[in-house]
Amino acid sequence: DTAVSQTPKYLVTQMGNDKSIKCEQNLGHDTMYWYKQDSKKFLKIMFSYNNKELIINETVPNRFSPKSPDKAHLNLHINSLELGDSAVYFCASSQDQGYSDEQYFGPGTRLTVT
Amino acid sequence: DQQVKQNSPSLSVQEGRISILNCDYTNSMFDYFLWYKKYPAEGPTFLISISSIKDKNEDGRFTVFLNKSAKHLSLHIVPSQPGDSAVYFCAAVKFSGGYNKLIFGAGTRLAVHP
């Protein structure tokens, strides 16, 4: 059983399209995250939800909208895709929001915008 | 601005020898640090952490050292094994806006060869 799963694993789409990435965790964790790994390989936090409530919202374009229907799911919807959105997106979860709470990552979704 | 820096993008080590991966940070307010390991096509997995009240934490073959005055930490792997070949990310916990978030370095690719 995969602890944190993401779908799809690969996503190739054209500029201007709208796409969604889904994430599910079966660890019973309260907190979930979205990270973006850009071409320079840095992993940067985008959003975090705790018990379905948005708690971290970094400087991310409004075209990116996270949605958490329940504690186990955190989806990422991207409108009007741009070339610069090409990256690997990782979902993660942790038991809580404490600094020592280990984060468990999904396998990533490689998004390519052409 | 890169608050967590891993200045060596790659490192090659012979099996059985020691691997030393380095990480520097700029923010003296960081008080908890983690190392994550990442294999290709997988998400990062937690390896080891250290609180700023300590200068060393050991877990089997892995030891993390923290030098607060130099704002430097290092991960030692001894003895190195081929299965250790992966990308290693250093991360620091930043408390911002009432919540904790991870700030990652760009990673160091370790290759352990026989």
Short mmCIF file of C-alpha atoms in Angstrom, two decimals:
data_model
loop_
_atom_site.label_atom_id
_atom_site.label_comp_id
_atom_site.label_asym_id
_atom_site.label_seq_id
_atom_site.Cartn_x
_atom_site.Cartn_y
_atom_site.Cartn_z
CA ASP A 1 0.00 0.00 0.00
CA THR A 2 1.42 3.35 -1.06
CA ALA A 3 1.37 5.81 1.84
CA VAL A 4 1.11 8.97 -0.29
CA SER A 5 -0.05 8.54 -3.86
CA GLN A 6 -0.38 11.02 -6.69
CA THR A 7 -2.10 10.86 -10.04
CA PRO A 8 -1.10 11.22 -12.74
CA LYS A 9 2.61 10.46 -12.61
CA TYR A 10 3.22 12.27 -15.89
CA LEU A 11 1.19 15.06 -17.43
CA VAL A 12 1.92 16.65 -20.81
CA THR A 13 -0.35 19.45 -21.89
CA GLN A 14 -0.46 22.61 -23.94
CA MET A 15 -0.28 26.20 -22.78
CA GLY A 16 -3.61 27.63 -21.78
CA ASN A 17 -5.13 24.34 -20.67
CA ASP A 18 -6.51 23.61 -17.19
CA LYS A 19 -5.32 20.50 -15.36
CA SER A 20 -5.59 18.84 -11.97
CA ILE A 21 -3.26 16.67 -9.93
CA LYS A 22 -4.70 14.45 -7.22
CA CYS A 23 -3.08 13.36 -3.98
CA GLU A 24 -4.22 10.85 -1.38
CA GLN A 25 -2.60 9.69 1.85
CA ASN A 26 -3.61 6.63 3.86
CA LEU A 27 -1.49 7.43 6.92
CA GLY A 28 -4.23 9.17 8.89
CA HIS A 29 -2.21 12.38 8.91
CA ASP A 30 -3.76 15.78 9.63
CA THR A 31 -1.50 17.93 7.46
CA MET A 32 -0.87 17.81 3.71
CA TYR A 33 1.39 19.84 1.44
CA TRP A 34 2.13 20.66 -2.17
CA TYR A 35 5.72 21.29 -3.24
CA LYS A 36 7.16 22.34 -6.59
CA GLN A 37 10.60 21.18 -7.72
CA ASP A 38 11.75 23.54 -10.42
CA SER A 39 14.53 23.21 -12.98
CA LYS A 40 17.10 24.27 -10.39
CA LYS A 41 16.02 21.26 -8.30
CA PHE A 42 14.87 23.26 -5.28
CA LEU A 43 11.83 21.86 -3.53
CA LYS A 44 9.61 24.79 -2.60
CA ILE A 45 6.48 24.73 -0.48
CA MET A 46 3.38 25.99 -2.25
CA PHE A 47 0.48 25.17 0.04
CA SER A 48 -0.29 23.36 3.26
CA TYR A 49 -3.59 22.20 4.71
CA ASN A 50 -4.24 21.14 8.28
CA ASN A 51 -7.54 19.35 8.88
CA LYS A 52 -8.85 20.67 5.57
CA GLU A 53 -7.93 24.24 6.47
CA LEU A 54 -5.42 26.19 4.38
CA ILE A 55 -2.55 27.23 6.66
CA ILE A 56 0.32 27.97 4.29
CA ASN A 57 -0.14 29.79 1.02
CA GLU A 58 3.17 30.86 -0.45
CA THR A 59 3.54 33.43 -3.20
CA VAL A 60 1.94 31.31 -5.88
CA PRO A 61 -0.05 32.63 -8.87
CA ASN A 62 -3.82 32.62 -8.43
CA ARG A 63 -3.98 30.14 -11.29
CA PHE A 64 -3.01 27.49 -8.73
CA SER A 65 -5.87 26.45 -6.47
CA PRO A 66 -5.60 23.67 -3.91
CA LYS A 67 -8.67 21.84 -2.68
CA SER A 68 -8.96 19.49 0.26
CA PRO A 69 -12.27 17.60 0.21
CA ASP A 70 -11.24 15.66 3.30
CA LYS A 71 -8.14 15.09 5.46
CA ALA A 72 -6.89 12.29 3.23
CA HIS A 73 -6.99 14.19 -0.04
CA LEU A 74 -5.37 17.35 -1.34
CA ASN A 75 -5.79 18.17 -5.01
CA LEU A 76 -4.08 20.86 -7.04
CA HIS A 77 -5.88 22.56 -9.90
CA ILE A 78 -3.96 24.75 -12.31
CA ASN A 79 -5.71 27.12 -14.71
CA SER A 80 -4.31 28.61 -17.91
CA LEU A 81 -1.10 26.62 -17.81
CA GLU A 82 2.12 28.42 -18.77
CA LEU A 83 5.51 27.15 -19.91
CA GLY A 84 7.01 28.12 -16.54
CA ASP A 85 4.65 25.75 -14.75
CA SER A 86 6.67 22.82 -16.09
CA ALA A 87 8.12 21.13 -13.02
CA VAL A 88 7.75 18.13 -10.75
CA TYR A 89 5.02 18.57 -8.17
CA PHE A 90 5.22 16.61 -4.94
CA CYS A 91 2.47 16.04 -2.45
CA ALA A 92 3.40 15.28 1.15
CA SER A 93 1.72 14.65 4.48
CA SER A 94 2.67 14.75 8.15
CA GLN A 95 0.98 13.77 11.39
CA ASP A 96 0.72 17.35 12.48
CA GLN A 97 2.33 20.71 11.92
CA GLY A 98 5.07 20.37 14.51
CA TYR A 99 8.61 21.09 13.35
CA SER A 100 9.68 17.55 14.18
CA ASP A 101 6.77 15.93 12.37
CA GLU A 102 8.28 13.90 9.56
CA GLN A 103 6.85 14.60 6.14
CA TYR A 104 6.06 11.69 3.84
CA PHE A 105 6.27 12.47 0.14
CA GLY A 106 4.43 11.07 -2.83
CA PRO A 107 6.33 9.96 -5.95
CA GLY A 108 5.77 13.25 -7.76
CA THR A 109 3.92 14.36 -10.88
CA ARG A 110 6.08 15.55 -13.76
CA LEU A 111 4.16 18.30 -15.55
CA THR A 112 5.35 19.37 -18.98
CA VAL A 113 3.69 22.34 -20.63
CA THR A 114 4.32 22.72 -24.36
CA ASP B 1 17.30 34.02 -1.88
CA GLN B 2 18.69 30.65 -1.02
CA GLN B 3 18.44 30.22 2.72
CA VAL B 4 19.70 26.65 2.56
CA LYS B 5 22.65 25.92 0.30
CA GLN B 6 24.19 22.68 -0.82
CA ASN B 7 27.17 23.86 -2.81
CA SER B 8 28.25 20.48 -4.12
CA PRO B 9 25.83 19.25 -6.77
CA SER B 10 27.48 15.84 -6.86
CA LEU B 11 29.82 13.58 -4.92
CA SER B 12 31.46 10.31 -5.90
CA VAL B 13 32.70 7.91 -3.23
CA GLN B 14 34.10 4.42 -3.23
CA GLU B 15 32.13 1.71 -1.49
CA GLY B 16 33.21 1.27 2.12
CA ARG B 17 34.57 4.80 2.43
CA ILE B 18 32.99 7.75 4.21
CA SER B 19 30.61 10.08 2.37
CA ILE B 20 30.37 13.64 3.68
CA LEU B 21 27.60 15.85 2.40
CA ASN B 22 27.59 19.51 3.38
CA CYS B 23 24.91 22.11 3.89
CA ASP B 24 25.05 25.79 4.82
CA TYR B 25 22.24 28.05 5.94
CA THR B 26 21.85 31.76 6.33
CA ASN B 27 19.03 32.21 8.84
CA SER B 28 20.17 31.94 12.46
CA MET B 29 16.53 31.52 13.51
CA PHE B 30 16.39 28.00 12.03
CA ASP B 31 16.29 25.57 14.93
CA TYR B 32 15.64 22.19 13.38
CA PHE B 33 17.28 20.51 10.42
CA LEU B 34 16.56 17.40 8.41
CA TRP B 35 18.13 15.31 5.69
CA TYR B 36 16.00 13.64 3.05
CA LYS B 37 17.10 11.03 0.53
CA LYS B 38 15.61 10.73 -2.94
CA TYR B 39 15.84 7.95 -5.50
CA PRO B 40 14.89 8.59 -9.14
CA ALA B 41 11.15 8.64 -9.84
CA GLU B 42 10.38 8.55 -6.11
CA GLY B 43 9.57 11.19 -3.54
CA PRO B 44 12.08 12.25 -0.89
CA THR B 45 12.19 10.08 2.24
CA PHE B 46 13.22 11.25 5.67
CA LEU B 47 16.67 10.13 6.75
CA ILE B 48 17.79 11.89 9.92
CA SER B 49 17.24 15.14 11.78
CA ILE B 50 18.90 17.32 14.38
CA SER B 51 17.70 19.99 16.77
CA SER B 52 19.73 23.14 17.23
CA ILE B 53 20.27 22.28 20.88
CA LYS B 54 22.47 19.38 19.78
CA ASP B 55 25.64 19.24 17.75
CA LYS B 56 25.43 15.60 16.71
CA ASN B 57 22.81 12.97 16.02
CA GLU B 58 23.60 9.43 15.02
CA ASP B 59 21.46 6.69 13.48
CA GLY B 60 23.33 3.60 12.38
CA ARG B 61 25.64 4.47 9.50
CA PHE B 62 24.29 8.03 9.34
CA THR B 63 25.48 10.91 11.51
CA VAL B 64 24.52 14.55 11.22
CA PHE B 65 26.74 17.24 12.70
CA LEU B 66 25.60 20.79 13.36
CA ASN B 67 27.91 23.79 13.80
CA LYS B 68 25.62 26.66 14.73
CA SER B 69 28.32 29.30 14.85
CA ALA B 70 29.30 28.47 11.27
CA LYS B 71 25.68 27.88 10.21
CA HIS B 72 26.81 24.59 8.77
CA LEU B 73 25.68 21.02 8.96
CA SER B 74 27.00 17.86 7.44
CA LEU B 75 25.79 14.32 6.89
CA HIS B 76 28.31 11.52 7.29
CA ILE B 77 27.63 8.09 5.88
CA VAL B 78 30.04 5.38 6.90
CA PRO B 79 30.63 2.92 5.46
CA SER B 80 29.08 4.00 2.16
CA GLN B 81 27.17 1.38 0.21
CA PRO B 82 26.02 1.31 -3.44
CA GLY B 83 22.41 1.51 -2.24
CA ASP B 84 23.20 4.92 -0.76
CA SER B 85 23.49 6.33 -4.28
CA ALA B 86 20.74 8.95 -4.38
CA VAL B 87 20.12 12.68 -4.15
CA TYR B 88 20.37 14.03 -0.60
CA PHE B 89 18.44 17.13 0.38
CA CYS B 90 19.21 19.25 3.40
CA ALA B 91 16.23 21.10 4.88
CA ALA B 92 15.64 23.60 7.66
CA VAL B 93 12.44 24.31 9.53
CA LYS B 94 11.31 27.89 9.37
CA PHE B 95 8.60 29.22 11.65
CA SER B 96 6.63 31.77 9.67
CA GLY B 97 3.13 33.16 9.94
CA GLY B 98 2.39 30.90 12.88
CA TYR B 99 3.34 27.71 11.08
CA ASN B 100 6.38 25.60 10.37
CA LYS B 101 7.60 25.00 6.87
CA LEU B 102 10.57 23.22 5.35
CA ILE B 103 13.16 25.15 3.38
CA PHE B 104 15.12 22.80 1.13
CA GLY B 105 18.53 22.99 -0.46
CA ALA B 106 19.04 22.01 -4.10
CA GLY B 107 20.38 18.59 -3.23
CA THR B 108 23.65 16.70 -3.68
CA ARG B 109 23.78 13.64 -5.89
CA LEU B 110 25.83 10.91 -4.24
CA ALA B 111 27.27 8.09 -6.33
CA VAL B 112 28.82 5.18 -4.44
CA HIS B 113 30.82 2.95 -6.74
CA PRO B 114 32.30 -0.49 -6.05
#
